[in-house]
Every structure is written in structure tokens, then in C-alpha cells.
XYZ file of C-alpha atoms in Angstrom:
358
model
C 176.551 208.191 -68.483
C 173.583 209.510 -70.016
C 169.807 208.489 -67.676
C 167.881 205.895 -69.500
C 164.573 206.447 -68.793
C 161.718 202.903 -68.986
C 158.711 203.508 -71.379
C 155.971 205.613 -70.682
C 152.703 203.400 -70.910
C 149.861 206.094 -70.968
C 145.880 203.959 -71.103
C 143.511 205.911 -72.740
C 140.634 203.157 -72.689
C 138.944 202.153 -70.677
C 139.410 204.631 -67.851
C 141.455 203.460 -65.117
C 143.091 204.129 -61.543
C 139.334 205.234 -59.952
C 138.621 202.198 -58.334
C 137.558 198.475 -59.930
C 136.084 198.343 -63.221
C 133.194 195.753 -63.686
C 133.488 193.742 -66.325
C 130.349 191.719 -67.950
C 131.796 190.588 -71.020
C 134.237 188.133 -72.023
C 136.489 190.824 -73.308
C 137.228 194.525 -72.723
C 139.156 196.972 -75.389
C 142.315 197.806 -74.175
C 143.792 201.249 -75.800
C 146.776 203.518 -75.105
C 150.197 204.814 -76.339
C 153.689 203.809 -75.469
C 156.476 206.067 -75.602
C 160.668 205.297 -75.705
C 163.500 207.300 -77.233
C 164.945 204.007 -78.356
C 162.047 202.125 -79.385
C 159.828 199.110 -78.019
C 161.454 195.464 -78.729
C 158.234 193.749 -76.775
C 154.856 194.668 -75.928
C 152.180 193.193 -73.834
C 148.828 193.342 -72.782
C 148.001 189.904 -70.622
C 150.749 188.228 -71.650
C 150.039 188.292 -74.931
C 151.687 190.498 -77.676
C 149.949 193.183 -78.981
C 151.600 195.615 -82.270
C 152.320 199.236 -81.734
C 151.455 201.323 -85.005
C 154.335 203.552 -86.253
C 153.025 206.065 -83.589
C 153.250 203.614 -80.047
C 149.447 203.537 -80.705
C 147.851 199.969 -79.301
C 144.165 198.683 -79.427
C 143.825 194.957 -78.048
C 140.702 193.428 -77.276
C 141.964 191.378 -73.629
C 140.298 188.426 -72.420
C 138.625 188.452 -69.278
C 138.840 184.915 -67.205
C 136.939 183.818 -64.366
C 138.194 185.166 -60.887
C 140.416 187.522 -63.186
C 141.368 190.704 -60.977
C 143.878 192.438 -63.009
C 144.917 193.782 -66.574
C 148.363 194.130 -66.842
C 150.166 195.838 -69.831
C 154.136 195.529 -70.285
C 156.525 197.313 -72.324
C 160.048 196.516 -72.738
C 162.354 198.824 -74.702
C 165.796 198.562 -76.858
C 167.314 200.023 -74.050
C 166.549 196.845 -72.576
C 164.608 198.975 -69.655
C 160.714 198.048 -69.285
C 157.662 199.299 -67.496
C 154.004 197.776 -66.255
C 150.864 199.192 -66.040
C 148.144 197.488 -64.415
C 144.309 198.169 -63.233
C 142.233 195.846 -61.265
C 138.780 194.790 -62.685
C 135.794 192.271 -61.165
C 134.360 189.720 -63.639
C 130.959 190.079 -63.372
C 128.159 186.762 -64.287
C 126.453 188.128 -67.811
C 122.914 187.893 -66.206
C 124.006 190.381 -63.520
C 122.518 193.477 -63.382
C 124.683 195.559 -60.986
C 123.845 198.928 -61.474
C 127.342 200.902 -63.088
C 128.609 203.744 -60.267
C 128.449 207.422 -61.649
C 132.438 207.332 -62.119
C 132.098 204.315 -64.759
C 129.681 206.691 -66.836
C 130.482 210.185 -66.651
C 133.325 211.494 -68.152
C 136.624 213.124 -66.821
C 137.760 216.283 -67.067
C 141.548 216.843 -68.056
C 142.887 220.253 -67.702
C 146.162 221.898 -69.158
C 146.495 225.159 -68.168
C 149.567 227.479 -69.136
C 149.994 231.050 -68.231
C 153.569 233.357 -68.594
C 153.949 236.940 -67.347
C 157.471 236.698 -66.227
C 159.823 236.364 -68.915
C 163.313 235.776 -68.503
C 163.640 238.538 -70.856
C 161.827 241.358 -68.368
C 160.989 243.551 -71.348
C 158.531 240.535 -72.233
C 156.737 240.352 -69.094
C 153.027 240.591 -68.800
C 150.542 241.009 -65.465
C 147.869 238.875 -65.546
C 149.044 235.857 -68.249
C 149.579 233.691 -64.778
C 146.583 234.586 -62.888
C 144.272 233.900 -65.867
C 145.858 230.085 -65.355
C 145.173 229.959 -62.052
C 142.060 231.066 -61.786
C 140.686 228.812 -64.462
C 142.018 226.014 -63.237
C 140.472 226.734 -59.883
C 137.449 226.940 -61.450
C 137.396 224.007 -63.446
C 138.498 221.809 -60.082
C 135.082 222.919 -59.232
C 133.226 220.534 -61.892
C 134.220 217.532 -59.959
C 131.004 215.217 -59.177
C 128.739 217.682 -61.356
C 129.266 216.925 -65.367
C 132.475 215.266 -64.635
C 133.022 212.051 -62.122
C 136.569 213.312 -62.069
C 138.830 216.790 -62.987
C 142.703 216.957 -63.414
C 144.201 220.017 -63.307
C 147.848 220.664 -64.064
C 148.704 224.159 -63.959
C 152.176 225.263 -65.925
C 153.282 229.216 -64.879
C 156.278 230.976 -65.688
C 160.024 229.489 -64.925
C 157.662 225.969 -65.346
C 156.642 226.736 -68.675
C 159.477 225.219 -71.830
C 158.599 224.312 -74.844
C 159.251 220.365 -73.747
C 157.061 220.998 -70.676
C 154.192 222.375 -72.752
C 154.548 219.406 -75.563
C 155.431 216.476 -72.604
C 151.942 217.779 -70.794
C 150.197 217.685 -73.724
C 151.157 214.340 -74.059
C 151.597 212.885 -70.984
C 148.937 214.424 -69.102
C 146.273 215.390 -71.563
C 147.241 211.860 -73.096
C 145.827 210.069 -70.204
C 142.055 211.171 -71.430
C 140.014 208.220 -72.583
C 137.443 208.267 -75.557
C 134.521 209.515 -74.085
C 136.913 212.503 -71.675
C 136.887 215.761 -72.249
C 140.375 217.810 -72.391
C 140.812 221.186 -72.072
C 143.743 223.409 -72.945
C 144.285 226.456 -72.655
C 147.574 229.250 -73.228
C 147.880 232.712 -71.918
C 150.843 234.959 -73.040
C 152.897 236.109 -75.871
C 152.867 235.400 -79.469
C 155.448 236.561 -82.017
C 155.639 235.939 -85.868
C 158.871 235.092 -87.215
C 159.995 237.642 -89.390
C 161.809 235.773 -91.898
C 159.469 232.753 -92.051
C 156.217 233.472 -91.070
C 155.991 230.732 -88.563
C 153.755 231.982 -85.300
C 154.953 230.999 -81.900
C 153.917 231.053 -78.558
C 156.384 231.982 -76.529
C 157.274 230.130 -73.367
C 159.074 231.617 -69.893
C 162.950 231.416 -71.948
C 161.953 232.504 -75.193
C 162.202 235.505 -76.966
C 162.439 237.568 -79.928
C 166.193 235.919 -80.802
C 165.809 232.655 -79.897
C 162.354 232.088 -81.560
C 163.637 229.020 -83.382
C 164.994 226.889 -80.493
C 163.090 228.157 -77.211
C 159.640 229.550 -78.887
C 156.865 226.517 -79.184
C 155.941 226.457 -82.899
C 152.216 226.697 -83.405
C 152.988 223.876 -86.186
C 154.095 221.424 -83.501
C 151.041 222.709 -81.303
C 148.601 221.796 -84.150
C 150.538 218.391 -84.716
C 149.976 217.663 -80.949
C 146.424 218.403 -80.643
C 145.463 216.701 -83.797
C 147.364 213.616 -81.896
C 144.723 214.056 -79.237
C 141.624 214.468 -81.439
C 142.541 210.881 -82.626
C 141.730 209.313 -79.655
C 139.790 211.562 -77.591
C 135.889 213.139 -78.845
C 136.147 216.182 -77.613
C 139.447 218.651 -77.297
C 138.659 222.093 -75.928
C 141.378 224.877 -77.141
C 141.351 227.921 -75.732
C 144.198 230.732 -76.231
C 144.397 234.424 -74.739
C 147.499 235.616 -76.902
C 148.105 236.514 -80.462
C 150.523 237.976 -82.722
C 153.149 240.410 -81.276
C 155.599 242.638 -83.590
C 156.633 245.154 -81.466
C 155.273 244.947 -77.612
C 152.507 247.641 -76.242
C 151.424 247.615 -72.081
C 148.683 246.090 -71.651
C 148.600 243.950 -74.258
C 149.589 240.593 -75.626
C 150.259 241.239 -78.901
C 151.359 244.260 -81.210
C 150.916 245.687 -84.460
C 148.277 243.118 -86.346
C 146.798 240.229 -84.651
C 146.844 236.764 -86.118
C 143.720 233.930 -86.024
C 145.267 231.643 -83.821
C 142.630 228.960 -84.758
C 143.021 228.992 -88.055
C 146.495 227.522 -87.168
C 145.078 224.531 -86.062
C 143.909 221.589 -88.449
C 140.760 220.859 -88.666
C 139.490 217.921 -86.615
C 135.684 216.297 -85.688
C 135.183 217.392 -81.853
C 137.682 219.923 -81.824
C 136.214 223.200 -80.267
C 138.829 226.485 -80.490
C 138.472 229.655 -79.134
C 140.774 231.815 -79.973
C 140.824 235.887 -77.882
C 140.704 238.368 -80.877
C 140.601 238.019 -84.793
C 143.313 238.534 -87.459
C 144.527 242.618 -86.758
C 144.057 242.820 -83.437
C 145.474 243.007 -79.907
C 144.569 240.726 -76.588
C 144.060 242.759 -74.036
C 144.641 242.867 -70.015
C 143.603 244.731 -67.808
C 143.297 245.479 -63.842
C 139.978 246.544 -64.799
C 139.061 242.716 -65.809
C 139.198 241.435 -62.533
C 137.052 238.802 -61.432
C 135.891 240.309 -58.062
C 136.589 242.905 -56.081
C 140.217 243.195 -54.802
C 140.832 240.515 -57.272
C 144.022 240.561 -59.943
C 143.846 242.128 -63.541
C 142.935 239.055 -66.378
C 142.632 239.108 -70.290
C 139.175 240.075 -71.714
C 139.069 237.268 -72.642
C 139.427 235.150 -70.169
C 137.394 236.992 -67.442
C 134.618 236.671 -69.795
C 135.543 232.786 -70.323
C 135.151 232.191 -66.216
C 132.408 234.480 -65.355
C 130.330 232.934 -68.532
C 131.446 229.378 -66.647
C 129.864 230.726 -63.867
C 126.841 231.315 -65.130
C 126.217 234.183 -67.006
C 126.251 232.538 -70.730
C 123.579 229.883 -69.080
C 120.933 232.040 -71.566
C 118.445 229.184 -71.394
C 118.808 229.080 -67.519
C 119.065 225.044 -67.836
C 121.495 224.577 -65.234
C 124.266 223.620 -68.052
C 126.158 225.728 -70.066
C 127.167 224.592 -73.701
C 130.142 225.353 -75.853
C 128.070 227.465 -78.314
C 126.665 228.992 -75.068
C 130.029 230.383 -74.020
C 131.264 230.901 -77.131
C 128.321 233.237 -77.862
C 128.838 235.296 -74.121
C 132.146 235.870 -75.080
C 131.892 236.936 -78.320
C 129.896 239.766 -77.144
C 131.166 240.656 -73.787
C 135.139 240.968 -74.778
C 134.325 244.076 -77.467
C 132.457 245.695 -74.877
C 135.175 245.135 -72.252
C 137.585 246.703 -74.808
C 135.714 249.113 -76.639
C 135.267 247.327 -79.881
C 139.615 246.924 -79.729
C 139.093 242.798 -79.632
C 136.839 240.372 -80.977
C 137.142 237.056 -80.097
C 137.026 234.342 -82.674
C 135.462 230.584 -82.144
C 135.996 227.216 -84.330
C 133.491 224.025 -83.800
C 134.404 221.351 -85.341
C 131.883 218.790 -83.762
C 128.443 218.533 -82.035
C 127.777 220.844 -79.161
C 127.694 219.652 -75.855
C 127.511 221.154 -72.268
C 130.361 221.891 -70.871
C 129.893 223.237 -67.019
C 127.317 222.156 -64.667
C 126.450 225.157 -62.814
């Protein structure tokens, strides 16, 4: 028999699971998605029932109690299978003044990163698609306790890159961020443009030129899922070192004309995109790229990304380095890195805001 899996209860406000959250009012806004194949027949938050919108969206404004020490959030599903959430909280007296720890204020960093250089099909493979993944992700588990009170990293590479993985992750893991997070994704590897359709896909460990259609990751359902995001989180970070392929060339992730990867994305307040070349042209790698000495090959692009991170596009030398801050190192050090072949193209849909502590 099929596996029947209970819902997925993801909490998006307020955040949860780093330690007990004071509470000084009488009630605290509860938000978050559920998730089941076959559908929710009950949903609680406290015991009382809460609707889902036609998405498993909920918002529910719990009442706190005297000597209460716990929200709890139920789901139970069709399938008659059901899951709990729950997060412990202290009631605090109105006229108390107990000063909020850092982790209650600043926000959390949520991290997707997703790299492929070896294909199943070994024409496709790349050199550096993986390490760019890695090494970002390193770097951003750096942040912890500077802007951020807390940074999740989940790093996809290769044979662990699907299509589902990509869109579950998305989901499940970038999901978690509540409204004041920040999430950051980011894709390194092949695109290819359907030749019949149009369509642009990214193309994931098992995909390939053939089997576009079933194993390729549409950059429609891409756009779908980050819009999803923007919806409930202020500010979604996109960042993606591949473009469109034709025909395949060494050393680069694309061939024949590049396509503006950003402008595949809808447009959404505090959505940032960053996308590693413009319309017509190639993303390049290159052993040349690396980060340090002895170090692997990256993408221009992405070596620029981390080493403006680490300090370099701090041009005011305030210790903090905003979005149009990077966005403005990179956009000049990638066409000198490549001779003028690449030119990165940026998106800001939203205020700036810093986004490493250096």
C-alpha cells in the first residue's frame, strides 16, 4: 500500500523553536501554512478552529491565559492522519518591562543553496556549479549573531538536486521564514530553452536536453514558488549563476544567446534578483575565479558575490554591506573578470537594506 504521509504544519509567525517567547499581550498572531495531498478535514490552533484559505494559508490571533506555557497548532487530514506543532511561550504582567533578548528582534537568515556540475548525462557536467554552493553557504553560516540572531543553511548538490527537492525546499525549508526573515536562494548550473515552446528551465542533476518536460524545473513553477514566499516573507533574495544554453561550450553555463533570468520572475515588493549575465550572453567559470589560493574554479559571478560579502562592495566602509552595495560590486567586477563577455543583471523590487555584517 501506498505511505500516507501526516500534514506538514510549517509557522511562519511568530518565530519559533529558539527558546521561550515572552508574551505581554493578551494575544499573539499565529501564522503559517499547512500542507496534505488529501486535504485538511480539521484545523487547530488552541483548541479552537481556525480556516485554511484555498492555499493551507492560516492567520489566528491565539489567546494567551495566565500561567499559559504552550501554543499548540493541530492538523488533521482526510487521510484521517494528523500532526501537532507546538512552541512554548511565558505570559508576561503588561507593566513588565523585561528587556526582549537579541534572538526575539533580529531576524533569521534562511538559506537555499543549489549547485549541479555532475549530470547524469556526463556531456552536461560543469566544474565549479557545486563549489559555488558550498562556498556560499559557508559563508553565509558566518552571519550568525552579527545581522542575523540565527542562519539556516541547506545546501542541495548534484545526485540531491530533483525538481521535487528544489520545489519541497523551497517550500518546506525556505517556508519556515517568518515576516520580518530574510531568505536567500540561490541556483548554480545549466539552463536550456525549450525549443518548441519557449519555456526556460533550469536543469536539475537527471535532466536533460530530452527530458526537459518531466525532469527540467520550469522557471514558471520557480516564479510561482517564490511569489508564494514574497507573500509572507519582506524580503526574498534570488540569486542565479546560469542562463540560457542551446548548444553547450567549456567553461560555460550557457550557449548561443543568454536569457534575463529575472525578468522570468514576477514582480513582487521586497523581492531582490540578481541574475549572472544579461539577455545574449554566457555565465562563465573559471579556475581562474577562485576564491583563494589553491582554492576551486567558481562562476564570475559568484566569486564576485562572496568576495563583495566579504567586504569589498562595503564602499562606504560602514561595517554593513547593502543589497544595492553588492549589486553595484558585481556589476562591475564580473565584465572585468570576463573581458566584457558577461554582465550581470540586478532587479529591486523593495527598499534596500544591509545584508552582511562584516
Amino acid at each position: 500500500p501506498p505511505v500516507i504521509n501526516p500534514p506538514f504544519i510549517t509557522i511562519l509567525q511568530p518565530s519559533t523553536g529558539r527558546g521561550i517567547l515572552r508574551v505581554h499581550q493578551n494575544y499573539l498572531l499565529v501564522k503559517g501554512r499547512v500542507e496534505d495531498e488529501y486535504g485538511i478535514s480539521s484545523f487547530q490552533v488552541n483548541k479552537r478552529k481556525v480556516k485554511l484559505d484555498s492555499n493551507g494559508y492560516f492567520s489566528h490571533n491565539a489567546r494567551i491565559r495566565k500561567n499559559q506555557q504552550k501554543i499548540n497548532v493541530f492538523a488533521k487530514s482526510r487521510s484521517g492522519k494528523s500532526a501537532r506543532v507546538s512552541f512554548n511561550i511565558q505570559k508576561m504582567p503588561s507593566t513588565t518591562t523585561t528587556t526582549i533578548p537579541d534572538y526575539f528582534q533580529k531576524p533569521v537568515l534562511w538559506g537555499l543553496l543549489i549547485g549541479v556540475s555532475d549530470y547524469a548525462d556526463n556531456n552536461l557536467d560543469l566544474e565549479f556549479a557545486d563549489a559555488d554552493a558550498k562556498a556560499l553557504g559557508a559563508f553565509l553560516k558566518k552571519q550568525k549573531g552579527k545581522l542575523y540572531s540565527n542562519v539556516y543553511i541547506k545546501t542541495l548538490v548534484n545526485r540531491s538536486v530533483t525538481r521535487e527537492s528544489v520545489l519541497n525546499n523551497i517550500a518546506r525549508h525556505l517556508g519556515k521564514a517568518s515576516l520580518n526573515d530574510v531568505a536567500f536562494l540561490f541556483l548554480a548550473g545549466h539552463g536550456v530553452q525549450h525549443a518548441q515552446t519557449g519555456s526556460y528551465y533550469f536543469l536539475p542533476h537527471d535532466a536533460n536536453h530530452n527530458n526537459l518536460v518531466s525532469k527540467g524545473l520550469n522557471m514558471a513553477a520557480l516564479s510561482d514558488s517564490v511569489k508564494i514566499l514574497t507573500n509572507h516573507i519582506k524580503r526574498v533574495i534570488v540569486a542565479t549563476d546560469t542562463c540560457h544554453a542551446g548548444a553547450l561550450q567549456v567553461g560555460a553555463r550557457s550557449a548561443e544567446s543568454g536569457k534575463d533570468i529575472s525578468a522570468l520572475f514576477q514582480a513582487s515588493q521586497g523581492l531582490f534578483l540578481l541574475s549572472a549575465s544579461k539577455s545574449g550572453e554566457n555565465s562563465l567559470e573559471n579556475r581562474a575565479y577562485a576564491l583563494y589560493e589553491d582554492g576551486p574554479g567558481h562562476g564570475a559571478f559568484t566569486s564576485s558575490l562572496i568576495l563583495g560579502m566579504k567586504g569589498e562592495a562595503d564602499t562606504d566602509k560602514d561595517g554593513s554591506i547593502t543589497i544595492s552595495e553588492l549589486f553595484q560590486y558585481v556589476s562591475k567586477r564580473v565584465p572585468m573578470l570576463t573581458n566584457g563577455l558577461q554582465h550581470p543583471y540586478f532587479r529591486i523590487d523593495g527598499t534596500d537594506m544591509p545584508l552582511i555584517l562584516r
